[in-house]
């Protein structure tokens, strides 16, 4: 039998982290229902493990970082503490976790940084959630801290701007690829830097190996983008990304929001930010920022326009009770929050992890919107999965929860084809790892090609890629097999 009184009570007691769950509060209606003869069950009983997504880390998890051992909750929730203690240099990493990281780890990071296309930036929140007994397998370490020992040689087709965004930019910092929607990039900084950033060509400052395109966080630089949007009547939808809207001062957030709302044909706006996943306390403690967001959303609603927040959780390990409270705050203010994840090996590439993530997000009223096939970005080969693995994962995921909380698994077609349902390829060869897509809404004369990571291919496939002189033939064969030889492949 399910949900007997005992089970509800034992659920309330059980929690791997030893904290109270948030979902079960006793009330009269529930008590009365449980007095009735409970109907016969037709499903196997559920275990607490099945409901694990309802538990949110509530303890002072940051105390395990020696330097934060006496930091109170109030201090930790202060966004100023988070910003001040953000790790941007290996020296700071040594200072904070040198004592608790395994021997050799820090040297591994130093070597990893030498070739990394992204700079280091980790919030104290994320740093404190990493399992420092085993950082190598930790899904947060994998996302934010490169280590040389896990490096995998890049597929020959990886690039820094794999989506070809610069080719679709009428003015710097604006991408107009689709008919009625644009991507506005008002700044090039974020509260953290993700190793796998699709905008490795621009975001987060120069590294030892990459000289970056700059998007300046300055209102006078944005006017060209605003003017372009105002001049194109078909644009109804503006994604404000970057970079990260978390890093915009409240008056700049307002300026962008108000300017775009005042353009009559703009009907929908989304502010994109990794913030809730990496520094959720800002929503609770940076009242000016949150108020500015709420103000724009409310103003939009009064004008009949939708303004929402798009965020970027990849792992349930990023989610704590602080996150739950922050998301609840936004929900109560009437703000729709949707999530876009990147599918990353070791982070969310198993059904168990992805289901946990999706259910946990849904539980906080954050709608899982997309899961992206990892872009073909230089320096990230160890993080990608094959299209075949992603399609299989999608099959398992669909149906585990409400359809509107089930993300669409998409490949952002390399070279600017835009987002494609990952299993909508016209041809896929699991041996060579080549998939071929069409994208009629973006350009019906082109073919777009994605390449699986070579180390996921069967031995016979890996062998084919060893000989560089065969590469062109492999690609041509895939195009022929797709049957779309009259279209122009984008390579
Ligand atoms: C992802 C993206 C959008 C928004 O696309 P949706 O599918 O509506 O989320 C708009 N422009 C560009 C260039 C994008 O990459
Ligand atoms: S937060 Fe987004 S834009 Fe910033 S580094 Fe991460 S993926 Fe890139």
Short mmCIF file of C-alpha atoms and ligand atoms in Angstrom, two decimals:
data_model
loop_
_atom_site.label_atom_id
_atom_site.label_comp_id
_atom_site.label_asym_id
_atom_site.label_seq_id
_atom_site.Cartn_x
_atom_site.Cartn_y
_atom_site.Cartn_z
CA UNK A 1 0.00 0.00 0.00
CA UNK A 2 1.16 3.46 -0.73
CA UNK A 3 1.24 6.48 1.40
CA UNK A 4 0.03 4.91 4.56
CA UNK A 5 0.22 7.18 7.51
CA UNK A 6 3.38 5.36 8.57
CA UNK A 7 4.96 5.90 5.18
CA UNK A 8 4.20 9.56 5.20
CA UNK A 9 5.65 9.81 8.66
CA UNK A 10 8.71 7.79 7.73
CA UNK A 11 9.20 9.94 4.64
CA UNK A 12 9.17 12.89 6.92
CA UNK A 13 11.88 11.28 9.03
CA UNK A 14 14.05 9.94 6.24
CA UNK A 15 16.60 12.04 4.52
CA UNK A 16 20.06 11.11 3.36
CA UNK A 17 21.38 14.46 4.45
CA UNK A 18 19.61 14.21 7.78
CA UNK A 19 17.42 17.24 7.19
CA UNK A 20 13.71 17.68 7.20
CA UNK A 21 11.83 17.35 3.95
CA UNK A 22 9.82 20.29 2.81
CA UNK A 23 6.75 18.72 1.33
CA UNK A 24 4.81 17.02 4.05
CA UNK A 25 2.97 19.14 6.51
CA UNK A 26 0.12 17.65 8.46
CA UNK A 27 -3.29 19.17 8.08
CA UNK A 28 -6.86 18.28 8.87
CA UNK A 29 -7.89 17.31 5.34
CA UNK A 30 -4.99 14.92 5.01
CA UNK A 31 -5.62 13.40 8.44
CA UNK A 32 -9.26 12.79 7.52
CA UNK A 33 -8.38 11.16 4.21
CA UNK A 34 -5.95 8.81 5.92
CA UNK A 35 -8.71 7.64 8.26
CA UNK A 36 -10.60 6.14 5.30
CA UNK A 37 -10.12 2.60 4.02
CA UNK A 38 -7.34 3.12 1.52
CA UNK A 39 -8.05 1.76 -1.99
CA UNK A 40 -6.13 -1.27 -3.28
CA UNK A 41 -2.79 -0.27 -4.86
CA UNK A 42 -2.15 -1.09 -8.51
CA UNK A 43 1.48 0.04 -8.48
CA UNK A 44 4.48 -1.22 -6.54
CA UNK A 45 5.16 0.76 -3.40
CA UNK A 46 7.56 3.64 -3.78
CA UNK A 47 10.66 3.97 -1.67
CA UNK A 48 12.15 7.10 -0.23
CA UNK A 49 14.79 6.85 -2.91
CA UNK A 50 12.08 7.29 -5.53
CA UNK A 51 11.10 10.55 -3.87
CA UNK A 52 14.64 11.72 -3.28
CA UNK A 53 14.09 14.78 -5.47
CA UNK A 54 11.91 16.28 -2.73
CA UNK A 55 14.78 16.58 -0.32
CA UNK A 56 16.81 19.75 -0.34
CA UNK A 57 20.17 20.11 1.37
CA UNK A 58 19.49 22.21 4.43
CA UNK A 59 22.61 21.94 6.56
CA UNK A 60 25.49 24.43 6.67
CA UNK A 61 27.24 22.53 3.86
CA UNK A 62 29.80 25.34 3.43
CA UNK A 63 31.33 24.55 6.84
CA UNK A 64 33.39 21.78 5.24
CA UNK A 65 35.50 24.44 3.51
CA UNK A 66 38.03 25.28 6.25
CA UNK A 67 37.91 29.03 5.58
CA UNK A 68 34.09 29.01 5.77
CA UNK A 69 33.85 26.87 8.90
CA UNK A 70 32.56 29.67 11.05
CA UNK A 71 30.54 31.52 8.40
CA UNK A 72 26.94 31.89 9.55
CA UNK A 73 23.96 31.29 7.30
CA UNK A 74 23.28 35.00 7.22
CA UNK A 75 26.81 35.70 6.00
CA UNK A 76 26.71 32.89 3.45
CA UNK A 77 23.40 34.14 2.07
CA UNK A 78 24.84 37.62 1.56
CA UNK A 79 25.57 38.08 -2.12
CA UNK A 80 28.52 40.32 -1.18
CA UNK A 81 30.17 37.37 0.59
CA UNK A 82 29.60 35.25 -2.52
CA UNK A 83 31.09 37.81 -4.88
CA UNK A 84 34.03 38.59 -2.61
CA UNK A 85 34.97 34.93 -2.20
CA UNK A 86 34.48 33.84 -5.78
CA UNK A 87 37.49 31.82 -6.90
CA UNK A 88 39.08 33.35 -9.99
CA UNK A 89 42.66 32.17 -9.57
CA UNK A 90 44.26 28.85 -8.77
CA UNK A 91 45.95 30.54 -5.77
CA UNK A 92 42.52 31.23 -4.28
CA UNK A 93 41.50 27.63 -4.94
CA UNK A 94 44.60 26.48 -3.05
CA UNK A 95 43.76 28.82 -0.19
CA UNK A 96 40.21 27.51 0.13
CA UNK A 97 40.44 23.80 -0.68
CA UNK A 98 44.18 23.01 -0.82
CA UNK A 99 43.90 21.19 2.51
CA UNK A 100 40.85 19.11 1.69
CA UNK A 101 41.44 18.24 -1.97
CA UNK A 102 43.21 14.94 -2.74
CA UNK A 103 47.00 15.06 -3.26
CA UNK A 104 47.98 16.06 -6.78
CA UNK A 105 44.59 17.57 -7.58
CA UNK A 106 45.70 21.20 -7.51
CA UNK A 107 48.65 20.52 -9.84
CA UNK A 108 46.24 18.74 -12.14
CA UNK A 109 44.08 21.89 -12.18
CA UNK A 110 47.08 24.13 -12.87
CA UNK A 111 47.95 22.02 -15.90
CA UNK A 112 44.30 21.85 -16.93
CA UNK A 113 44.06 25.65 -16.92
CA UNK A 114 46.94 26.01 -19.35
CA UNK A 115 44.88 24.85 -22.31
CA UNK A 116 41.38 25.65 -21.11
CA UNK A 117 39.38 28.02 -23.34
CA UNK A 118 37.53 29.42 -20.28
CA UNK A 119 38.87 31.25 -17.25
CA UNK A 120 38.27 30.02 -13.72
CA UNK A 121 35.34 31.45 -11.77
CA UNK A 122 33.52 29.50 -9.06
CA UNK A 123 31.14 30.87 -6.49
CA UNK A 124 31.63 29.87 -2.83
CA UNK A 125 28.17 28.29 -3.08
CA UNK A 126 29.30 25.87 -5.80
CA UNK A 127 32.72 25.34 -4.23
CA UNK A 128 31.01 24.27 -1.00
CA UNK A 129 28.73 21.78 -2.75
CA UNK A 130 31.62 19.93 -4.41
CA UNK A 131 32.55 16.62 -2.80
CA UNK A 132 36.20 17.35 -2.02
CA UNK A 133 36.83 13.71 -1.05
CA UNK A 134 36.30 12.81 -4.69
CA UNK A 135 36.38 15.93 -6.86
CA UNK A 136 37.24 13.93 -9.97
CA UNK A 137 33.75 12.43 -10.14
CA UNK A 138 31.89 15.41 -8.79
CA UNK A 139 29.38 16.87 -11.31
CA UNK A 140 30.14 20.44 -10.20
CA UNK A 141 33.92 20.03 -10.39
CA UNK A 142 33.48 18.55 -13.87
CA UNK A 143 31.58 21.63 -15.03
CA UNK A 144 33.75 24.37 -13.58
CA UNK A 145 37.29 23.15 -12.90
CA UNK A 146 39.43 21.71 -15.72
CA UNK A 147 41.96 19.00 -14.86
CA UNK A 148 44.66 17.91 -17.23
CA UNK A 149 44.40 14.21 -16.36
CA UNK A 150 40.89 13.94 -17.81
CA UNK A 151 41.68 15.74 -21.04
CA UNK A 152 40.53 14.00 -24.23
CA UNK A 153 41.94 15.09 -27.59
CA UNK A 154 39.50 17.31 -29.50
CA UNK A 155 37.56 15.96 -32.43
CA UNK A 156 39.07 17.63 -35.54
CA UNK A 157 35.76 19.43 -36.12
CA UNK A 158 35.58 21.25 -32.77
CA UNK A 159 35.76 25.07 -32.84
CA UNK A 160 35.36 27.98 -30.41
CA UNK A 161 32.21 29.37 -32.09
CA UNK A 162 30.65 26.07 -33.11
CA UNK A 163 27.22 27.62 -33.63
CA UNK A 164 28.57 30.21 -36.05
CA UNK A 165 26.94 33.03 -34.09
CA UNK A 166 29.29 35.69 -35.40
CA UNK A 167 28.12 34.94 -38.94
CA UNK A 168 24.50 35.71 -37.97
CA UNK A 169 25.22 38.99 -36.18
CA UNK A 170 23.98 42.21 -37.83
CA UNK A 171 25.68 44.17 -35.03
CA UNK A 172 28.13 42.83 -32.42
CA UNK A 173 26.27 41.21 -29.54
CA UNK A 174 23.06 40.49 -31.48
CA UNK A 175 22.33 37.20 -33.24
CA UNK A 176 19.42 37.15 -35.70
CA UNK A 177 19.22 33.60 -36.92
CA UNK A 178 15.54 32.75 -36.75
CA UNK A 179 12.66 34.66 -38.33
CA UNK A 180 11.02 36.22 -35.29
CA UNK A 181 13.48 35.83 -32.44
CA UNK A 182 16.87 37.31 -31.64
CA UNK A 183 19.59 36.67 -29.13
CA UNK A 184 20.92 39.81 -27.47
CA UNK A 185 24.31 39.55 -25.73
CA UNK A 186 24.71 42.74 -23.69
CA UNK A 187 27.73 41.59 -21.67
CA UNK A 188 30.44 38.96 -21.61
CA UNK A 189 30.76 38.13 -17.91
CA UNK A 190 29.03 35.58 -15.67
CA UNK A 191 29.01 34.76 -11.96
CA UNK A 192 30.86 31.54 -12.80
CA UNK A 193 32.59 30.28 -15.92
CA UNK A 194 31.51 26.95 -17.33
CA UNK A 195 34.19 24.91 -19.02
CA UNK A 196 31.78 24.00 -21.81
CA UNK A 197 30.46 27.48 -22.61
CA UNK A 198 29.06 27.60 -26.13
CA UNK A 199 30.30 31.19 -26.27
CA UNK A 200 33.90 30.30 -25.44
CA UNK A 201 34.80 32.69 -28.29
CA UNK A 202 33.62 35.65 -26.20
CA UNK A 203 32.77 34.96 -22.58
CA UNK A 204 34.96 35.44 -19.55
CA UNK A 205 38.05 37.27 -20.71
CA UNK A 206 41.13 36.09 -22.61
CA UNK A 207 42.83 32.88 -21.57
CA UNK A 208 46.28 31.58 -22.38
CA UNK A 209 44.94 30.02 -25.56
CA UNK A 210 42.02 32.27 -26.59
CA UNK A 211 41.80 35.97 -27.49
CA UNK A 212 38.10 36.75 -27.10
CA UNK A 213 35.49 38.85 -28.85
CA UNK A 214 34.20 41.45 -26.35
CA UNK A 215 30.57 42.35 -25.56
CA UNK A 216 30.78 45.52 -23.52
CA UNK A 217 28.39 46.02 -20.64
CA UNK A 218 27.72 49.66 -21.53
CA UNK A 219 24.37 51.15 -22.54
CA UNK A 220 25.73 53.24 -25.43
CA UNK A 221 27.07 50.04 -27.02
CA UNK A 222 23.62 48.48 -26.89
CA UNK A 223 21.89 51.14 -28.96
CA UNK A 224 22.82 49.53 -32.28
CA UNK A 225 21.21 46.29 -31.16
CA UNK A 226 18.09 48.11 -29.92
CA UNK A 227 17.88 50.09 -33.18
CA UNK A 228 18.19 46.91 -35.23
CA UNK A 229 15.40 45.23 -33.24
CA UNK A 230 13.20 48.33 -33.59
CA UNK A 231 13.83 48.36 -37.35
CA UNK A 232 12.75 44.74 -37.89
CA UNK A 233 9.00 44.35 -37.41
CA UNK A 234 9.14 40.56 -37.50
CA UNK A 235 11.10 40.32 -34.22
CA UNK A 236 8.69 39.35 -31.43
CA UNK A 237 11.01 37.43 -29.16
CA UNK A 238 14.23 38.61 -27.50
CA UNK A 239 16.54 36.36 -25.50
CA UNK A 240 18.83 38.45 -23.29
CA UNK A 241 21.84 36.29 -22.59
CA UNK A 242 25.56 36.80 -22.75
CA UNK A 243 27.18 36.60 -20.42
CA UNK A 244 24.67 36.54 -17.68
CA UNK A 245 21.83 38.85 -16.67
CA UNK A 246 22.84 38.26 -13.03
CA UNK A 247 25.82 40.53 -13.67
CA UNK A 248 23.72 43.45 -14.88
CA UNK A 249 23.24 46.20 -12.31
CA UNK A 250 19.54 46.76 -11.52
CA UNK A 251 19.39 50.03 -13.51
CA UNK A 252 20.85 48.32 -16.58
CA UNK A 253 18.43 45.43 -16.23
CA UNK A 254 15.63 48.03 -16.16
CA UNK A 255 17.08 49.94 -19.10
CA UNK A 256 17.19 46.82 -21.27
CA UNK A 257 13.75 45.70 -20.12
CA UNK A 258 12.09 49.07 -20.61
CA UNK A 259 13.72 49.77 -23.97
CA UNK A 260 12.66 46.41 -25.37
CA UNK A 261 9.15 46.59 -23.88
CA UNK A 262 8.72 49.96 -25.58
CA UNK A 263 9.35 48.44 -29.01
CA UNK A 264 5.78 47.67 -30.07
CA UNK A 265 6.46 44.42 -31.98
CA UNK A 266 8.50 42.85 -29.13
CA UNK A 267 6.06 40.50 -27.41
CA UNK A 268 8.28 38.15 -25.40
CA UNK A 269 11.50 38.53 -23.49
CA UNK A 270 13.63 36.07 -21.61
CA UNK A 271 16.45 37.02 -19.30
CA UNK A 272 18.96 34.16 -19.31
CA UNK A 273 21.06 33.52 -16.24
CA UNK A 274 23.04 30.72 -14.72
CA UNK A 275 22.64 32.58 -11.43
CA UNK A 276 19.95 30.50 -9.69
CA UNK A 277 22.11 27.40 -10.20
CA UNK A 278 25.34 28.88 -8.90
CA UNK A 279 24.40 31.74 -6.56
CA UNK A 280 20.72 31.36 -5.64
CA UNK A 281 21.05 33.59 -2.59
CA UNK A 282 21.29 36.68 -4.79
CA UNK A 283 17.56 36.39 -5.44
CA UNK A 284 16.94 36.42 -1.70
CA UNK A 285 19.57 38.93 -0.58
CA UNK A 286 20.10 41.31 -3.52
CA UNK A 287 16.70 42.87 -3.22
CA UNK A 288 17.43 45.68 -5.69
CA UNK A 289 18.25 43.24 -8.46
CA UNK A 290 15.28 40.99 -7.77
CA UNK A 291 12.96 44.00 -7.48
CA UNK A 292 14.17 45.29 -10.85
CA UNK A 293 13.39 41.93 -12.42
CA UNK A 294 9.95 41.76 -10.80
CA UNK A 295 9.25 45.31 -11.95
CA UNK A 296 10.01 44.50 -15.60
CA UNK A 297 7.96 41.30 -15.47
CA UNK A 298 4.99 43.18 -13.95
CA UNK A 299 5.28 46.01 -16.43
CA UNK A 300 5.40 43.55 -19.30
CA UNK A 301 2.34 41.74 -18.00
CA UNK A 302 0.39 45.00 -17.83
CA UNK A 303 1.37 45.63 -21.46
CA UNK A 304 0.28 42.10 -22.43
CA UNK A 305 3.90 40.99 -22.95
CA UNK A 306 5.64 38.00 -21.44
CA UNK A 307 8.90 38.46 -19.54
CA UNK A 308 10.41 35.30 -18.02
CA UNK A 309 13.64 34.02 -16.54
CA UNK A 310 15.59 31.23 -18.26
CA UNK A 311 18.13 29.48 -16.13
CA UNK A 312 20.69 26.73 -16.46
CA UNK A 313 20.74 23.93 -13.91
CA UNK A 314 22.67 20.85 -15.04
CA UNK A 315 22.84 18.71 -11.93
CA UNK A 316 20.60 18.13 -8.91
CA UNK A 317 23.77 18.69 -6.84
CA UNK A 318 23.50 22.39 -7.68
CA UNK A 319 20.18 22.57 -5.87
CA UNK A 320 19.91 23.20 -2.13
CA UNK A 321 17.28 24.53 0.19
CA UNK A 322 18.59 28.02 -0.61
CA UNK A 323 17.69 27.35 -4.24
CA UNK A 324 14.24 26.14 -3.26
CA UNK A 325 13.62 29.30 -1.26
CA UNK A 326 14.87 31.51 -4.08
CA UNK A 327 12.68 29.80 -6.67
CA UNK A 328 9.70 29.96 -4.32
CA UNK A 329 10.27 33.71 -3.97
CA UNK A 330 10.18 34.16 -7.76
CA UNK A 331 7.14 31.89 -8.07
CA UNK A 332 5.23 33.90 -5.51
CA UNK A 333 6.09 37.05 -7.46
CA UNK A 334 4.53 35.43 -10.51
CA UNK A 335 7.77 34.94 -12.44
CA UNK A 336 7.94 32.01 -14.82
CA UNK A 337 11.30 30.25 -14.65
CA UNK A 338 12.35 27.77 -17.32
CA UNK A 339 15.53 25.71 -17.41
CA UNK A 340 17.97 24.85 -20.18
CA UNK A 341 20.51 22.13 -19.42
CA UNK A 342 23.50 20.97 -21.34
CA UNK A 343 23.93 17.22 -21.50
CA UNK A 344 27.35 16.56 -19.99
CA UNK A 345 29.18 13.31 -19.50
CA UNK A 346 29.52 12.51 -15.80
CA UNK A 347 27.07 15.25 -14.84
CA UNK A 348 23.62 14.34 -16.14
CA UNK A 349 24.13 11.67 -18.80
CA UNK A 350 22.37 8.83 -17.01
CA UNK A 351 18.61 8.39 -16.77
CA UNK A 352 18.82 8.35 -12.99
CA UNK A 353 20.57 11.71 -12.79
CA UNK A 354 18.46 13.34 -15.47
CA UNK A 355 15.20 12.15 -13.90
CA UNK A 356 16.34 13.42 -10.53
CA UNK A 357 17.18 16.81 -12.04
CA UNK A 358 13.91 17.11 -13.94
CA UNK A 359 11.78 16.13 -10.97
CA UNK A 360 13.66 18.42 -8.62
CA UNK A 361 13.27 21.36 -10.97
CA UNK A 362 9.59 20.59 -11.46
CA UNK A 363 9.16 20.40 -7.70
CA UNK A 364 10.44 23.99 -7.45
CA UNK A 365 8.15 25.11 -10.32
CA UNK A 366 11.10 25.52 -12.64
CA UNK A 367 10.10 24.12 -16.03
CA UNK A 368 12.68 21.92 -17.76
CA UNK A 369 12.59 23.38 -21.28
CA UNK A 370 15.62 22.12 -23.20
CA UNK A 371 18.44 19.63 -22.80
CA UNK A 372 21.15 20.49 -25.31
CA UNK A 373 23.36 18.01 -27.02
CA UNK A 374 26.78 19.31 -26.05
CA UNK A 375 28.05 21.84 -28.58
CA UNK A 376 31.21 21.01 -30.50
CA UNK A 377 33.30 23.50 -28.53
CA UNK A 378 37.10 23.24 -28.41
CA UNK A 379 38.56 21.83 -25.22
CA UNK A 380 35.39 20.02 -24.11
CA UNK A 381 35.76 16.63 -25.70
CA UNK A 382 35.67 14.83 -22.33
CA UNK A 383 32.22 16.33 -21.70
CA UNK A 384 30.31 15.32 -24.83
CA UNK A 385 28.02 12.34 -25.40
CA UNK A 386 27.14 10.72 -28.71
CA UNK A 387 23.85 11.47 -30.46
CA UNK A 388 22.94 7.79 -30.01
CA UNK A 389 23.33 8.04 -26.22
CA UNK A 390 21.26 11.22 -26.12
CA UNK A 391 18.45 9.72 -28.19
CA UNK A 392 18.36 6.71 -25.86
CA UNK A 393 18.25 8.97 -22.81
CA UNK A 394 15.37 10.96 -24.32
CA UNK A 395 13.43 7.72 -24.82
CA UNK A 396 13.77 6.84 -21.16
CA UNK A 397 12.96 10.33 -19.90
CA UNK A 398 9.79 11.05 -21.86
CA UNK A 399 6.83 10.15 -19.71
CA UNK A 400 8.50 10.17 -16.29
CA UNK A 401 6.69 13.38 -15.37
CA UNK A 402 4.27 15.95 -16.79
CA UNK A 403 4.77 16.63 -20.47
CA UNK A 404 5.21 20.35 -19.87
CA UNK A 405 8.03 19.53 -17.46
CA UNK A 406 9.70 17.18 -19.94
CA UNK A 407 12.56 18.89 -21.74
CA UNK A 408 13.05 18.70 -25.46
CA UNK A 409 16.43 17.19 -26.30
CA UNK A 410 17.99 19.35 -29.00
CA UNK A 411 21.14 19.65 -31.02
CA UNK A 412 22.06 23.22 -31.83
CA UNK A 413 23.20 22.43 -35.34
CA UNK A 414 26.90 23.28 -35.80
CA UNK A 415 27.53 26.16 -38.16
CA UNK A 416 24.30 27.99 -37.40
CA UNK A 417 21.47 25.62 -38.25
CA UNK A 418 19.68 26.38 -35.02
CA UNK A 419 18.04 23.97 -32.62
CA UNK A 420 16.98 20.60 -33.98
CA UNK A 421 15.14 17.84 -32.14
CA UNK A 422 18.12 15.53 -31.52
CA UNK A 423 16.46 12.51 -33.11
CA UNK A 424 15.25 14.40 -36.18
CA UNK A 425 18.45 13.75 -38.11
CA UNK A 426 18.10 12.73 -41.76
CA UNK A 427 20.95 10.30 -41.37
CA UNK A 428 23.02 8.97 -38.49
CA UNK A 429 25.89 6.52 -38.60
CA UNK A 430 26.77 5.17 -35.17
CA UNK A 431 30.11 3.86 -36.45
CA UNK A 432 31.48 7.16 -37.77
CA UNK A 433 29.40 9.19 -35.31
CA UNK A 434 28.23 11.50 -38.08
CA UNK A 435 24.67 12.85 -37.98
CA UNK A 436 23.14 14.97 -40.73
CA UNK A 437 20.37 17.50 -40.10
CA UNK A 438 18.24 19.83 -42.19
CA UNK A 439 16.86 23.03 -40.75
CA UNK A 440 14.31 24.45 -43.21
CA UNK A 441 13.19 27.28 -40.90
CA UNK A 442 16.73 28.68 -40.77
CA UNK A 443 18.05 27.84 -44.25
CA UNK A 444 16.44 25.27 -46.53
CA UNK A 445 19.46 25.12 -48.82
CA UNK A 446 21.88 23.75 -46.23
CA UNK A 447 22.81 20.56 -44.44
CA UNK A 448 24.24 20.62 -40.93
CA UNK A 449 26.51 17.97 -39.50
CA UNK A 450 27.23 16.91 -35.92
CA UNK A 451 30.11 14.65 -34.93
CA UNK A 452 30.06 12.29 -31.95
CA UNK A 453 33.14 12.24 -29.74
CA UNK A 454 35.57 9.77 -31.23
CA UNK A 455 36.17 7.93 -27.95
CA UNK A 456 32.48 6.95 -27.82
CA UNK A 457 32.63 5.24 -31.24
CA UNK A 458 33.08 1.50 -31.74
CA UNK A 459 36.71 0.48 -32.42
CA UNK A 460 36.04 0.28 -36.16
CA UNK A 461 34.76 3.86 -36.16
CA UNK A 462 37.67 5.15 -34.10
CA UNK A 463 40.04 3.62 -36.62
CA UNK A 464 38.39 5.48 -39.53
CA UNK A 465 39.10 8.83 -37.86
CA UNK A 466 42.76 7.98 -37.31
CA UNK A 467 43.55 8.59 -40.97
CA UNK A 468 43.04 12.27 -41.71
CA UNK A 469 42.92 11.69 -45.47
CA UNK A 470 39.70 9.68 -44.99
CA UNK A 471 37.77 12.38 -43.14
CA UNK A 472 36.33 14.08 -46.19
CA UNK A 473 35.14 10.79 -47.60
CA UNK A 474 33.45 9.83 -44.33
CA UNK A 475 31.52 13.09 -44.40
CA UNK A 476 30.65 12.81 -48.10
CA UNK A 477 29.38 9.28 -47.57
CA UNK A 478 27.11 10.43 -44.77
CA UNK A 479 25.73 13.23 -46.96
CA UNK A 480 25.10 10.79 -49.81
CA UNK A 481 23.35 8.39 -47.45
CA UNK A 482 21.11 11.18 -46.20
CA UNK A 483 19.79 11.56 -49.75
CA UNK A 484 20.16 15.36 -49.65
CA UNK A 485 23.12 15.78 -51.98
CA UNK A 486 21.57 18.88 -53.60
CA UNK A 487 21.90 20.83 -50.33
CA UNK A 488 25.11 22.58 -49.29
CA UNK A 489 26.79 21.06 -46.24
CA UNK A 490 27.99 23.56 -43.63
CA UNK A 491 31.40 22.45 -42.41
C1 LIG B 1 18.35 29.44 -28.79
C2 LIG B 1 18.29 30.65 -29.58
C3 LIG B 1 17.12 31.42 -29.60
C4 LIG B 1 15.87 31.02 -28.83
O1 LIG B 1 15.36 29.82 -29.34
P1 LIG B 1 14.16 29.04 -28.65
O2 LIG B 1 14.10 27.74 -29.37
O3 LIG B 1 12.93 29.88 -28.88
O4 LIG B 1 14.45 28.91 -27.21
C5 LIG B 1 17.13 32.55 -30.38
N1 LIG B 1 18.21 32.90 -31.12
C6 LIG B 1 19.34 32.17 -31.12
C7 LIG B 1 20.48 32.58 -31.97
C8 LIG B 1 19.42 31.03 -30.33
O5 LIG B 1 20.56 30.31 -30.31
S1 LIG B 2 26.95 30.94 -17.41
FE1 LIG B 2 26.35 30.58 -19.55
S2 LIG B 2 27.37 32.20 -20.74
FE2 LIG B 2 28.36 32.09 -18.70
S3 LIG B 2 30.10 30.69 -18.94
FE3 LIG B 2 28.37 29.45 -18.26
S4 LIG B 2 27.42 28.68 -20.17
FE4 LIG B 2 28.76 30.43 -20.72
#
